[in-house]
Short mmCIF file of C-alpha atoms in Angstrom, two decimals:
data_model
loop_
_atom_site.label_atom_id
_atom_site.label_comp_id
_atom_site.label_asym_id
_atom_site.label_seq_id
_atom_site.Cartn_x
_atom_site.Cartn_y
_atom_site.Cartn_z
CA MET A 1 55.22 58.08 15.67
CA ILE A 2 56.18 55.15 13.43
CA ASP A 3 58.29 52.29 14.75
CA PHE A 4 60.38 50.99 11.85
CA TYR A 5 61.85 47.51 12.17
CA CYS A 6 64.73 47.38 9.75
CA TRP A 7 67.99 45.97 8.47
CA GLN A 8 70.40 46.92 5.70
CA SER A 9 68.82 45.45 2.56
CA GLY A 10 67.25 47.14 -0.45
CA ASN A 11 63.74 46.36 0.77
CA ASN A 12 64.52 48.29 3.93
CA ARG A 13 66.19 51.14 2.10
CA LYS A 14 63.05 51.86 0.08
CA ILE A 15 61.16 52.41 3.34
CA TYR A 16 63.91 54.69 4.63
CA MET A 17 63.58 56.65 1.37
CA MET A 18 59.84 57.11 1.83
CA LEU A 19 60.11 58.05 5.50
CA GLU A 20 62.80 60.61 4.76
CA GLU A 21 60.94 62.01 1.75
CA THR A 22 57.71 62.48 3.71
CA GLY A 23 59.32 63.77 6.89
CA LEU A 24 57.32 61.38 9.06
CA ALA A 25 58.67 60.92 12.58
CA TYR A 26 60.00 57.42 13.16
CA ASN A 27 62.05 55.30 15.53
CA GLU A 28 64.47 52.72 14.16
CA HIS A 29 64.53 49.24 15.63
CA ILE A 30 67.40 47.35 14.06
CA VAL A 31 66.61 43.66 13.68
CA ASN A 32 69.92 41.85 13.34
CA LEU A 33 69.35 39.10 10.80
CA ARG A 34 72.78 37.62 11.45
CA LYS A 35 71.72 36.98 15.04
CA LYS A 36 68.32 35.62 13.89
CA GLU A 37 66.49 38.36 15.76
CA GLN A 38 63.77 38.23 13.10
CA LYS A 39 62.80 34.81 14.49
CA ALA A 40 62.33 36.04 18.06
CA PRO A 41 58.76 35.73 19.39
CA ALA A 42 58.54 39.49 20.02
CA PHE A 43 59.28 40.23 16.37
CA LEU A 44 57.11 37.40 15.04
CA ALA A 45 54.21 39.07 16.85
CA ILE A 46 54.79 42.03 14.51
CA ASN A 47 55.53 40.05 11.36
CA PRO A 48 54.60 36.35 11.48
CA ASN A 49 56.61 35.88 8.28
CA GLY A 50 59.80 36.67 10.20
CA LYS A 51 61.22 39.23 7.79
CA VAL A 52 61.99 42.95 7.70
CA PRO A 53 60.91 45.62 7.00
CA ALA A 54 57.88 46.07 9.21
CA ILE A 55 56.28 49.10 10.82
CA VAL A 56 53.96 49.87 13.69
CA ASP A 57 52.18 53.21 13.33
CA SER A 58 50.73 54.39 16.63
CA ASP A 59 48.52 56.82 14.72
CA GLY A 60 46.93 54.49 12.20
CA PRO A 61 43.47 54.67 10.60
CA GLY A 62 40.92 55.97 13.04
CA GLY A 63 43.71 57.01 15.39
CA LYS A 64 44.39 53.38 16.32
CA PRO A 65 47.75 51.57 15.99
CA ILE A 66 48.37 49.51 12.87
CA THR A 67 51.08 46.95 12.12
CA LEU A 68 52.26 46.30 8.58
CA PHE A 69 54.84 44.11 6.89
CA GLU A 70 55.91 43.66 3.23
CA SER A 71 57.71 46.65 1.74
CA GLY A 72 55.15 47.22 -1.02
CA ALA A 73 52.27 47.32 1.44
CA ILE A 74 54.21 49.69 3.68
CA LEU A 75 54.92 52.06 0.78
CA ILE A 76 51.25 52.08 -0.22
CA TYR A 77 50.20 52.74 3.37
CA LEU A 78 52.64 55.63 3.80
CA ALA A 79 51.57 57.12 0.46
CA GLU A 80 47.92 56.91 1.53
CA LYS A 81 48.68 58.30 5.00
CA THR A 82 50.55 61.36 3.69
CA GLY A 83 49.04 61.82 0.24
CA LYS A 84 52.60 62.07 -1.09
CA PHE A 85 54.40 60.26 -3.90
CA ARG A 86 51.14 58.95 -5.25
CA PRO A 87 48.93 60.60 -7.87
CA GLN A 88 45.42 61.60 -6.93
CA ASP A 89 44.07 60.65 -10.34
CA LYS A 90 42.84 57.05 -10.15
CA ARG A 91 44.21 55.98 -13.53
CA ALA A 92 47.63 57.38 -12.68
CA TRP A 93 47.49 55.75 -9.23
CA PHE A 94 46.91 52.36 -10.84
CA ASP A 95 49.89 53.01 -13.12
CA VAL A 96 51.99 53.46 -9.98
CA MET A 97 50.46 50.36 -8.43
CA GLN A 98 51.14 48.13 -11.42
CA TRP A 99 54.80 49.13 -11.58
CA LEU A 100 55.11 48.66 -7.84
CA MET A 101 53.66 45.15 -8.16
CA TRP A 102 56.00 44.50 -11.10
CA GLN A 103 58.95 45.42 -8.92
CA MET A 104 57.80 43.18 -6.09
CA GLY A 105 57.30 40.13 -8.27
CA GLY A 106 60.04 40.91 -10.80
CA PRO A 107 63.31 42.66 -9.89
CA GLY A 108 62.73 42.33 -6.16
CA ALA A 109 62.49 38.55 -6.37
CA MET A 110 64.54 37.69 -9.46
CA PHE A 111 67.59 39.83 -8.65
CA THR A 112 67.77 38.14 -5.25
CA GLU A 113 67.60 34.69 -6.79
CA ALA A 114 70.23 35.59 -9.41
CA ALA A 115 72.52 36.87 -6.63
CA TYR A 116 72.03 33.67 -4.64
CA PHE A 117 73.22 31.48 -7.50
CA PHE A 118 75.95 33.93 -8.54
CA GLU A 119 77.48 33.62 -5.07
CA ARG A 120 77.64 29.86 -5.71
CA LYS A 121 79.17 30.17 -9.15
CA GLY A 122 81.21 27.09 -10.03
CA GLU A 123 79.40 24.75 -7.68
CA ALA A 124 78.17 21.49 -9.17
CA GLY A 125 74.63 21.69 -10.53
CA ASN A 126 74.48 25.48 -10.24
CA ASP A 127 74.97 26.51 -13.88
CA TYR A 128 71.40 26.07 -15.08
CA SER A 129 69.89 28.09 -12.23
CA LEU A 130 72.48 30.84 -12.53
CA ASP A 131 71.86 31.14 -16.27
CA ARG A 132 68.07 31.12 -15.85
CA TYR A 133 67.90 33.81 -13.18
CA THR A 134 70.61 35.99 -14.71
CA LYS A 135 68.79 36.01 -18.06
CA GLU A 136 65.53 36.90 -16.35
CA ALA A 137 67.20 39.66 -14.34
CA ASN A 138 68.60 41.20 -17.50
CA ARG A 139 65.26 40.85 -19.27
CA LEU A 140 63.64 42.81 -16.45
CA LEU A 141 66.33 45.48 -16.68
CA GLY A 142 65.47 45.73 -20.36
CA VAL A 143 61.79 46.26 -19.51
CA ALA A 144 62.68 49.04 -17.08
CA ASP A 145 65.09 50.66 -19.52
CA LYS A 146 62.50 50.71 -22.29
CA ARG A 147 59.91 52.21 -19.96
CA LEU A 148 62.34 54.88 -18.73
CA GLY A 149 63.07 55.78 -22.34
CA GLU A 150 59.39 56.68 -22.67
CA SER A 151 58.79 58.27 -19.27
CA GLU A 152 60.84 60.35 -16.84
CA TYR A 153 59.95 58.03 -13.97
CA ILE A 154 58.93 54.40 -13.94
CA ALA A 155 55.19 55.09 -13.55
CA GLY A 156 54.89 58.44 -15.33
CA SER A 157 56.04 62.03 -15.16
CA ASP A 158 56.21 62.24 -11.36
CA TYR A 159 58.46 60.59 -8.78
CA SER A 160 56.48 57.96 -6.87
CA ILE A 161 56.67 55.01 -4.52
CA ALA A 162 57.18 52.80 -7.59
CA ASP A 163 60.54 54.51 -8.17
CA MET A 164 61.51 54.14 -4.52
CA ALA A 165 60.68 50.44 -4.72
CA LEU A 166 62.79 49.81 -7.81
CA TRP A 167 65.78 52.10 -7.22
CA PRO A 168 67.65 50.08 -4.54
CA HIS A 169 67.42 46.91 -6.63
CA CYS A 170 68.88 48.60 -9.70
CA GLY A 171 71.75 49.71 -7.50
CA SER A 172 72.53 46.11 -6.51
CA VAL A 173 72.93 44.42 -9.90
CA ALA A 174 76.62 43.76 -9.23
CA ARG A 175 75.44 41.13 -6.75
CA PHE A 176 74.60 38.86 -9.69
CA GLY A 177 77.49 40.05 -11.88
CA GLY A 178 75.37 42.64 -13.72
CA THR A 179 75.99 46.24 -14.70
CA LEU A 180 73.82 49.11 -15.94
CA ASP A 181 76.17 49.80 -18.87
CA ALA A 182 73.69 48.56 -21.48
CA TYR A 183 70.77 50.49 -19.94
CA PRO A 184 71.27 54.23 -20.48
CA ASN A 185 67.74 55.16 -19.49
CA ILE A 186 68.07 53.38 -16.15
CA GLN A 187 71.40 55.15 -15.65
CA ARG A 188 69.79 58.56 -16.22
CA TRP A 189 66.93 57.78 -13.85
CA PHE A 190 69.22 56.20 -11.25
CA LYS A 191 71.46 59.28 -11.05
CA GLN A 192 68.43 61.55 -10.84
CA ILE A 193 67.07 59.72 -7.79
CA ASP A 194 70.51 59.23 -6.26
CA ALA A 195 70.88 63.03 -6.09
CA ARG A 196 67.79 63.47 -3.90
CA PRO A 197 68.62 64.40 -0.27
CA ALA A 198 66.28 61.71 1.09
CA THR A 199 68.02 59.06 -1.01
CA LYS A 200 71.39 60.12 0.37
CA LYS A 201 70.03 60.08 3.91
CA SER A 202 68.63 56.58 3.40
CA GLY A 203 72.08 55.47 2.27
CA GLU A 204 73.63 56.87 5.43
CA LYS A 205 71.11 54.93 7.49
CA THR A 206 71.72 51.58 5.79
CA ASP A 207 75.49 52.13 5.73
CA ALA A 208 75.42 52.69 9.49
CA ILE A 209 73.57 49.39 9.99
CA ARG A 210 76.02 47.60 7.69
CA LYS A 211 78.98 49.01 9.64
CA MET A 212 77.40 48.04 12.94
CA SER A 213 76.63 44.50 11.79
CA SER A 214 80.19 43.95 10.55
CA GLY A 215 81.67 45.18 13.82
CA GLY A 216 83.20 48.26 12.18
#
């Protein structure tokens, strides 16, 4: 059984996607960021960085429990544990890994920064940062669109953890005032993944957390 410590963000949704795709049994533990529950000593014992997602797998390597944080590391672990959504060929596996790392350091980080400054649009001294991060976000979208014009999925011909990592972030571009209108290849890929039952289930999960956190 996997204990999944989660919230409503894109980084959490990618883990929901993988858990639902693989059919692994898991328990949700909602960590309410608005109440600063991620800073509680009990949670910091799981992730000293004080962020979600995190997992504790009671059946880790060698049958012993393992604790993991960082969404990319969790995706790699779950792919290794199940043998799913990762190619067995080493060259193809490193293709998946490089696109996963690109997502972590690129869209995952830059879209968040662009959204931060977009929310503060009009504030004194904000224009330079907003322009810088928005341009970088759109540059990264261009990289993804070009790649998806050459390949069905971001890391090759098969759906992988690299797609799961990127998909939620491409669905959140409105947070920094962006759209996917200029990126037809991303649009094709996005709709393809959106139609998967596990993707829909992951959306239900994060929507339920969002509703709970807003008091709805």
